[in-house]
Every structure is written in C-alpha cells, then in structure tokens.
Coordinates of C-alpha atoms in Angstrom, one line a residue:
M1 CA 5.7 19.5 5.4
G2 CA 8.1 16.7 4.3
G3 CA 11.2 16.6 2.1
A4 CA 13.0 14.2 4.5
V5 CA 13.8 11.7 1.8
S6 CA 14.8 11.9 -1.8
A7 CA 12.2 11.8 -4.6
G8 CA 11.5 8.5 -6.2
E9 CA 10.9 7.7 -9.9
D10 CA 7.9 5.5 -9.0
N11 CA 6.0 4.3 -5.9
D12 CA 8.5 1.5 -5.2
E13 CA 11.5 3.8 -5.3
L14 CA 9.7 6.2 -2.9
I15 CA 9.1 3.3 -0.5
D16 CA 12.8 2.2 -0.9
N17 CA 13.8 5.7 0.2
L18 CA 11.4 5.7 3.1
K19 CA 12.8 2.4 4.3
E20 CA 16.4 3.5 3.9
A21 CA 15.6 6.6 6.0
Q22 CA 14.0 4.4 8.6
Y23 CA 10.5 5.9 8.3
I24 CA 9.2 2.5 7.3
R25 CA 10.5 -0.1 9.7
T26 CA 8.1 -3.0 9.6
E27 CA 7.1 -5.5 6.9
L28 CA 3.3 -4.9 7.2
V29 CA 3.6 -1.2 6.8
E30 CA 5.9 -1.7 3.8
Q31 CA 3.5 -4.1 2.1
A32 CA 0.6 -1.6 2.6
F33 CA 2.6 1.3 1.1
R34 CA 3.8 -0.8 -1.9
A35 CA 0.2 -2.0 -2.5
I36 CA -1.3 1.4 -3.1
D37 CA 0.3 3.8 -5.6
R38 CA 0.4 7.3 -4.1
A39 CA 0.0 8.8 -7.6
D40 CA -3.4 7.3 -7.9
Y41 CA -4.6 9.8 -5.3
Y42 CA -3.4 12.8 -7.2
L43 CA -5.2 14.8 -9.8
E44 CA -3.8 14.0 -13.2
E45 CA -2.1 17.3 -13.7
F46 CA -0.2 17.0 -10.5
K47 CA 1.0 13.4 -10.7
D48 CA 4.6 14.5 -11.5
N49 CA 4.9 15.4 -7.8
A50 CA 3.4 12.2 -6.4
Y51 CA 6.7 10.5 -5.5
K52 CA 8.3 13.5 -3.8
D53 CA 8.3 13.5 0.0
L54 CA 6.1 16.6 0.1
A55 CA 2.5 17.4 1.2
W56 CA 0.1 18.2 -1.6
K57 CA -3.0 20.4 -1.4
H58 CA -5.4 21.5 -4.1
G59 CA -8.6 23.2 -3.0
N60 CA -10.0 21.0 -0.2
I61 CA -8.0 17.9 -1.3
H62 CA -5.0 17.3 0.8
L63 CA -2.3 14.6 1.2
S64 CA 0.4 14.7 3.9
A65 CA 4.0 14.0 3.1
P66 CA 5.0 10.3 2.7
C67 CA 7.4 10.5 5.7
I68 CA 4.5 11.6 7.9
Y69 CA 2.2 8.8 6.8
S70 CA 5.0 6.4 7.4
E71 CA 5.5 7.5 11.0
V72 CA 1.7 7.5 11.5
M73 CA 1.3 3.9 10.2
E74 CA 4.3 2.7 12.3
A75 CA 3.0 4.4 15.4
L76 CA -0.5 3.0 15.1
D77 CA 0.8 -0.6 15.5
L78 CA -1.9 -2.0 13.3
Q79 CA -3.1 -5.6 13.5
P80 CA -5.8 -7.6 11.7
G81 CA -9.3 -7.3 13.2
L82 CA -8.8 -3.9 15.0
S83 CA -11.2 -0.9 14.7
F84 CA -9.8 2.3 13.2
L85 CA -11.1 5.9 13.1
N86 CA -9.6 8.4 10.8
L87 CA -10.4 12.0 11.7
G88 CA -10.0 14.2 8.6
S89 CA -9.9 11.2 6.3
G90 CA -9.4 13.3 3.2
T91 CA -8.6 11.3 0.0
G92 CA -8.8 8.0 1.8
Y93 CA -5.2 7.1 0.9
L94 CA -4.3 6.4 4.6
S95 CA -7.6 4.7 5.3
S96 CA -7.1 2.3 2.4
M97 CA -3.5 1.4 3.5
V98 CA -4.8 0.7 7.0
G99 CA -7.6 -1.4 5.5
L100 CA -5.1 -3.7 3.9
I101 CA -3.7 -4.5 7.4
L102 CA -7.0 -4.7 9.3
G103 CA -8.3 -7.5 7.1
P104 CA -11.9 -8.5 6.5
F105 CA -13.0 -8.5 10.2
G106 CA -11.7 -5.1 11.1
V107 CA -13.6 -1.7 11.3
N108 CA -12.4 1.2 9.1
H109 CA -14.3 4.5 9.6
G110 CA -13.4 8.0 8.5
V111 CA -14.8 11.5 9.2
E112 CA -14.2 14.3 6.7
L113 CA -15.4 17.9 6.9
H114 CA -15.8 18.5 3.1
S115 CA -18.4 16.6 1.1
D116 CA -16.6 17.1 -2.2
V117 CA -13.5 15.4 -0.7
I118 CA -15.7 12.5 0.5
E119 CA -16.8 12.0 -3.1
Y120 CA -13.2 12.2 -4.3
A121 CA -12.2 9.5 -1.7
K122 CA -15.1 7.2 -2.8
Q123 CA -13.9 7.5 -6.4
K124 CA -10.4 6.6 -5.5
L125 CA -11.5 3.7 -3.3
D126 CA -13.6 2.4 -6.2
F127 CA -10.7 2.7 -8.6
F128 CA -8.4 0.8 -6.2
I129 CA -10.8 -2.0 -5.7
K130 CA -11.6 -2.5 -9.4
T131 CA -8.1 -2.0 -10.9
S132 CA -5.2 -2.5 -8.5
D133 CA -2.8 -5.3 -9.3
S134 CA -2.2 -5.8 -5.5
F135 CA -5.8 -6.0 -4.3
D136 CA -6.1 -9.8 -4.5
K137 CA -2.9 -10.2 -2.4
F138 CA -4.9 -9.0 0.7
E139 CA -8.3 -9.3 2.3
F140 CA -9.5 -5.7 2.5
C141 CA -11.3 -3.8 5.2
E142 CA -13.1 -1.3 3.1
P143 CA -13.3 2.2 4.7
S144 CA -16.6 3.9 5.2
F145 CA -16.7 7.8 5.2
V146 CA -19.1 10.2 6.8
T147 CA -19.3 14.0 6.3
G148 CA -19.0 16.2 9.4
N149 CA -16.7 18.0 11.8
C150 CA -14.7 15.5 13.9
L151 CA -15.2 17.7 17.0
E152 CA -18.9 17.1 16.8
I153 CA -19.0 13.3 17.1
S154 CA -22.0 12.0 18.9
P155 CA -21.1 11.2 22.6
D156 CA -22.8 7.8 22.4
C157 CA -20.4 6.6 19.6
T158 CA -18.4 3.4 20.0
Q159 CA -14.8 3.6 21.0
Y160 CA -12.0 2.5 18.7
D161 CA -8.7 0.5 19.0
R162 CA -6.8 3.0 16.8
V163 CA -7.5 6.7 16.1
Y164 CA -5.7 9.1 13.9
C165 CA -6.3 12.8 13.5
G166 CA -4.9 14.5 10.4
A167 CA -5.2 18.1 11.7
G168 CA -3.4 20.0 14.4
V169 CA -5.2 19.4 17.8
Q170 CA -5.4 22.2 20.3
K171 CA -4.6 21.4 23.9
E172 CA -8.2 21.9 25.0
H173 CA -9.3 19.1 22.7
E174 CA -6.8 16.5 23.9
D175 CA -9.2 14.8 26.3
Y176 CA -12.0 14.8 23.7
M177 CA -9.7 12.8 21.4
K178 CA -8.5 10.4 24.2
N179 CA -12.1 9.5 25.0
L180 CA -12.5 8.0 21.5
L181 CA -10.1 5.2 22.5
K182 CA -10.7 1.9 24.0
V183 CA -8.5 0.8 26.9
G184 CA -5.4 -0.6 25.2
G185 CA -6.0 1.6 22.2
I186 CA -3.6 4.0 20.4
L187 CA -4.2 7.6 19.4
V188 CA -1.8 9.4 17.0
M189 CA -2.3 13.1 16.3
P190 CA -0.4 16.4 15.9
L191 CA -0.5 18.0 19.3
E192 CA 1.3 21.3 20.0
E193 CA 3.5 21.0 16.9
K194 CA 4.5 17.4 17.7
L195 CA 3.2 14.2 16.2
T196 CA 2.2 12.4 19.3
K197 CA 1.4 8.8 20.2
I198 CA -0.9 8.3 23.2
T199 CA -1.7 4.8 24.5
R200 CA -4.7 4.3 26.8
T201 CA -3.3 1.9 29.4
G202 CA -6.4 2.0 31.7
P203 CA -9.7 3.8 32.2
S204 CA -7.9 6.9 33.4
A205 CA -4.2 6.0 32.5
W206 CA -2.3 7.2 29.5
E207 CA 1.2 6.9 28.1
T208 CA 2.4 9.7 25.8
K209 CA 5.3 9.7 23.4
K210 CA 6.4 12.6 21.1
I211 CA 7.4 11.2 17.7
L212 CA 8.6 14.2 15.6
A213 CA 8.1 17.9 15.1
V214 CA 5.3 18.6 12.5
S215 CA 3.3 21.5 11.2
F216 CA -0.4 20.8 10.5
A217 CA -3.3 23.2 9.8
P218 CA -5.4 23.3 13.0
L219 CA -8.7 21.6 13.5
I220 CA -11.6 23.8 12.3
Q221 CA -13.9 24.7 15.1
P222 CA -17.6 23.7 14.8
N223 CA -20.1 26.2 13.4
Q224 CA -23.0 26.7 15.8
A225 CA -26.4 26.6 14.2
D226 CA -28.9 29.4 14.6
S227 CA -30.3 27.6 17.6
G228 CA -26.9 27.5 19.3
K229 CA -26.8 23.7 19.0
S230 CA -24.1 21.9 17.0
R231 CA -24.9 19.2 14.5
L232 CA -23.8 15.8 15.8
V233 CA -21.8 13.5 13.6
H234 CA -23.0 9.9 13.7
L235 CA -20.4 7.4 12.8
P236 CA -21.2 4.4 10.6
P237 CA -22.6 1.4 12.4
V238 CA -20.4 -1.6 13.0
A239 CA -22.4 -4.0 10.8
V240 CA -22.2 -7.8 10.9
R241 CA -21.1 -9.2 7.5
S242 CA -23.7 -11.1 5.5
L243 CA -23.4 -14.9 5.2
Q244 CA -22.8 -14.4 1.5
D245 CA -19.9 -12.1 2.2
L246 CA -18.4 -14.4 4.8
A247 CA -18.6 -17.2 2.3
R248 CA -16.7 -15.1 -0.3
I249 CA -14.0 -14.4 2.3
A250 CA -13.7 -18.1 3.3
I251 CA -13.6 -19.3 -0.3
R252 CA -10.9 -16.8 -1.3
G253 CA -8.9 -17.7 1.7
T254 CA -9.1 -21.4 0.9
I255 CA -8.0 -20.8 -2.7
K256 CA -5.0 -18.7 -1.5
K257 CA -3.9 -21.5 0.8
I258 CA -4.1 -24.0 -2.1
I259 CA -2.1 -21.7 -4.3
H260 CA 0.5 -21.3 -1.5
Q261 CA 0.7 -25.0 -1.0
E262 CA 1.1 -25.6 -4.8
T263 CA 3.9 -23.0 -4.8
L264 CA 5.7 -24.7 -1.9
S265 CA 5.5 -28.0 -3.7
K266 CA 6.7 -26.6 -6.9
N267 CA 9.6 -24.8 -5.2
G268 CA 10.6 -27.6 -2.9
N269 CA 12.0 -25.6 0.0
G270 CA 9.4 -22.9 -0.2
L271 CA 11.9 -20.2 -1.1
K272 CA 10.6 -17.6 -3.5
N273 CA 11.9 -18.0 -7.0
P274 CA 13.7 -15.0 -8.4
P275 CA 12.0 -13.2 -11.3
R276 CA 12.1 -15.2 -14.5
F277 CA 14.1 -13.7 -17.3
K278 CA 14.3 -14.7 -20.9
R279 CA 17.3 -16.9 -21.6
R280 CA 20.2 -15.5 -23.5
R281 CA 21.2 -17.5 -26.6
L282 CA 24.8 -18.6 -25.9
R283 CA 27.4 -20.6 -27.8
R284 CA 29.7 -23.0 -26.0
R285 CA 32.9 -21.5 -25.0
R286 CA 35.7 -22.4 -22.6
M287 CA 36.0 -20.1 -19.6
E288 CA 38.5 -19.5 -16.9
T289 CA 36.6 -17.1 -14.7
I290 CA 32.9 -16.8 -13.9
V291 CA 31.4 -13.9 -11.9
F292 CA 27.8 -13.8 -10.9
L293 CA 26.4 -10.3 -10.4
D294 CA 22.7 -9.4 -10.2
K295 CA 21.6 -12.5 -12.1
E296 CA 24.0 -11.7 -15.0
V297 CA 27.0 -13.9 -15.8
F298 CA 30.3 -12.4 -16.8
A299 CA 33.0 -14.7 -18.2
S300 CA 36.5 -14.3 -19.4
R301 CA 37.4 -16.6 -22.2
I302 CA 40.6 -18.7 -22.6
S303 CA 42.0 -17.6 -25.9
N304 CA 44.8 -18.9 -28.1
P305 CA 46.2 -17.8 -31.4
S306 CA 44.2 -20.3 -33.5
D307 CA 41.0 -19.2 -31.7
D308 CA 41.7 -15.5 -32.4
N309 CA 42.4 -16.1 -36.1
N310 CA 39.7 -18.6 -36.9
N311 CA 36.7 -17.5 -34.8
S312 CA 36.7 -13.7 -35.1
E313 CA 33.6 -13.7 -37.2
E314 CA 31.8 -16.1 -34.7
M315 CA 32.7 -13.8 -31.8
E316 CA 31.4 -10.8 -33.6
E317 CA 28.1 -12.6 -34.3
E318 CA 27.8 -13.6 -30.7
R319 CA 28.4 -10.0 -29.6
R320 CA 25.6 -8.9 -31.9
D321 CA 23.3 -11.6 -30.6
E322 CA 24.0 -10.6 -27.0
E323 CA 23.3 -6.9 -27.7
E324 CA 20.0 -7.8 -29.3
T325 CA 18.9 -10.0 -26.4
K326 CA 20.1 -7.8 -23.6
P327 CA 17.0 -5.6 -23.3
S328 CA 14.6 -8.5 -23.2
E329 CA 16.6 -10.6 -20.7
L330 CA 16.4 -7.8 -18.2
K331 CA 12.6 -7.6 -18.5
P332 CA 10.8 -9.8 -16.1
D333 CA 7.7 -11.7 -17.1
P334 CA 4.5 -9.8 -16.3
P335 CA 3.0 -10.7 -12.8
V336 CA 0.4 -13.4 -12.8
N337 CA -2.7 -13.0 -10.6
F338 CA -2.9 -16.7 -9.6
L339 CA -6.0 -16.1 -7.5
R340 CA -7.9 -14.7 -10.4
E341 CA -6.8 -17.5 -12.7
K342 CA -7.8 -20.1 -10.2
V343 CA -11.2 -18.6 -9.6
L344 CA -11.9 -18.3 -13.4
S345 CA -10.9 -22.0 -13.8
L346 CA -13.5 -23.2 -11.2
P347 CA -16.6 -25.0 -12.5
L348 CA -18.9 -22.3 -11.3
P349 CA -21.5 -20.0 -12.9
D350 CA -19.9 -16.8 -14.2
P351 CA -21.9 -14.5 -11.8
L352 CA -20.5 -16.4 -8.9
K353 CA -16.9 -16.1 -10.3
Y354 CA -17.3 -12.4 -10.7
Y355 CA -18.7 -12.1 -7.2
L356 CA -15.6 -13.9 -5.8
L357 CA -13.4 -11.5 -7.8
Y358 CA -15.3 -8.4 -6.5
Y359 CA -16.3 -7.7 -10.1
R360 CA -12.8 -6.4 -10.6
E361 CA -11.5 -5.4 -14.1
K362 CA -8.8 -7.6 -15.4

C-alpha cells in the first residue's frame, strides 16, 4: 500500500513530497513527521527503503506507507492534552508522532498483539528519547504499550478522545470500535476497504467520512481459551504525574520561554534568521548588476581594457579562492540545542541537570 508520492533521499525530502501531494496539510502534523526519522524504525538491512512511500513488513514488524500515516494524522485532528488509543500500535512510530502533539498532559496508549513487536517498539522509543536531535523541541507524551488482542479490551476501560485502528475492521466490529470513543471524539480506521473517519457527535450520534481507498490486513479474531472465555486486555491506567515530573515540565517550559525571548530580543522583529553560512573571501570590485538567488550573490563586473590587461592574474586568484570556499559556504552551521546548553549552564547539581535533560545522550 502506498507509492502515491516520489521517494525521498532523506526524511525531510519525503515530508516535502508528502506536503506537495497534499497528504500533509497542517503545520503540527508536518512538525511531528519531521521530528521523527522514519528510517529509525526500520531494521538496519532495510533502511534503503525507508523514504519510499511504501508499506514495510518483516515478520511481525509492520509500517504503513507514509501517505497513509499522513492521512491518519490529519484526520485525527490532534491537539495538546487529548487522550489517544492506538489499536495495533506496532513499532510505535505513529504513537511517537502523536505524542509530540499531545504534550505532557495527554494520554498515549497502544495495544499490540505480538509481544516481540512490543519489545521492538520500546527499543525504538528509548532510542528516540535518548538520541533524537528534535526531542527537546517538544514536550513529549510518552506512549505506553500493552500486549493483547484489541478486540478483547475490557468493557470497563476508559473512553478516549482519539482512536486509530491499524488493521482492517469488519463491519460487525464497527460498533465495538465506536464505543471506545468519548462524545466529541474521533475514530479513524480502515472499514470496508476505505480509510474512514467517524466523529461521535452525541451519545448515539455519529458522523462518518470516507477518506481514501486502502487495503489493510484484517483484524485477527480472538482465540478462545479452553474454558471458552477470552482473555481481557486491560489498558494502562491514566496515572497522575508526580510532583517531581511536573516540576521538570515547568522548569523546561520556563527555560524555553526565556530562550524564545532572548531570540526575539536578538533578532529585533522576531523573524527567524536564515541559516548562517561561512563568509566568502571577496576582493573589492566594481559591479554593474547584482542578482540575489538562494542566498548567493552573482555579479557582472564593469571591465575596461586596462583592467583586463593588468588584473588577469588577480582574477584567476579570485576564481581559485571562490572555488575553494564554495563547498564550505553552502554548509550551514550545525544546529545548536539551546535548551541543553542553558540547562548545563545552570548552577545546579549534575544529577538534577541530567534529570531535566531526561538523561539524554549529547
């Protein structure tokens, strides 16, 4: 499933293609997609295919095509503080992107049938938290995963603001899925070969919208135990954050505000500065035309016979200098994690600094 957009050379180019094809339409969804590199959720030997708009499956591990995830993220209409349930959470790629939008006071739960995939998802989640360059740009709602069949969820479970099912839902299970939603909530699932968005507008009122034709493997029916009773899946509890954790969120938020204010003061009007490039070494020359294109300056020089005769060696030297500096001038300075730098500069004990940084690797 997929192939709707061209393959990218890297994650950003894949997102550019999804935007151009109108699969990604909102800034929040774009930020989430750019923050998490799709290739990080592939096994090493298959990473060459990570930026193609194709689904990937290896054993029990499965990723839907990027265009499908884009439509799902847009249809869910995610907002900070909402609760989210991912049925068939797989590698955790979608759950992690959702967590970036939900923020620290959201709820992010997943149910996955295969225990080996749960372990894989936990490894990928840990890798993202510890190493991602983009982690500190967000306050993350970390997903929690449980093993089980999503058709066996305990009937006394809480309802959610947003629900996604990553497997084909048979018509007889439609009402079961709807009952997982709060009033005002949104359910997105493949239903009868169509990716479908269902909004619960009242206790017994629904609005249904077909998004696009899809082909998903169907939900696996529960296995009945010898006694004839199924094994209920108990979702993670909605836990209240500890005072220590709330303090970390508040401190990080305050530091981010200070960094933002400092940036505004430095920039004056608050506009983002373009990437800084190394300056080219130039000699003074008289010019008649200047053209600006993609941060490069092209100039035509006013020449006269005496210039041509006397300065040919100087011009040749300038040409060599420009060729030598061209690769470096196009290379932006490496990104700076201002939050990390600010925390490390605080007069605090090292263990507290590391706690504020989630013990992340540099």
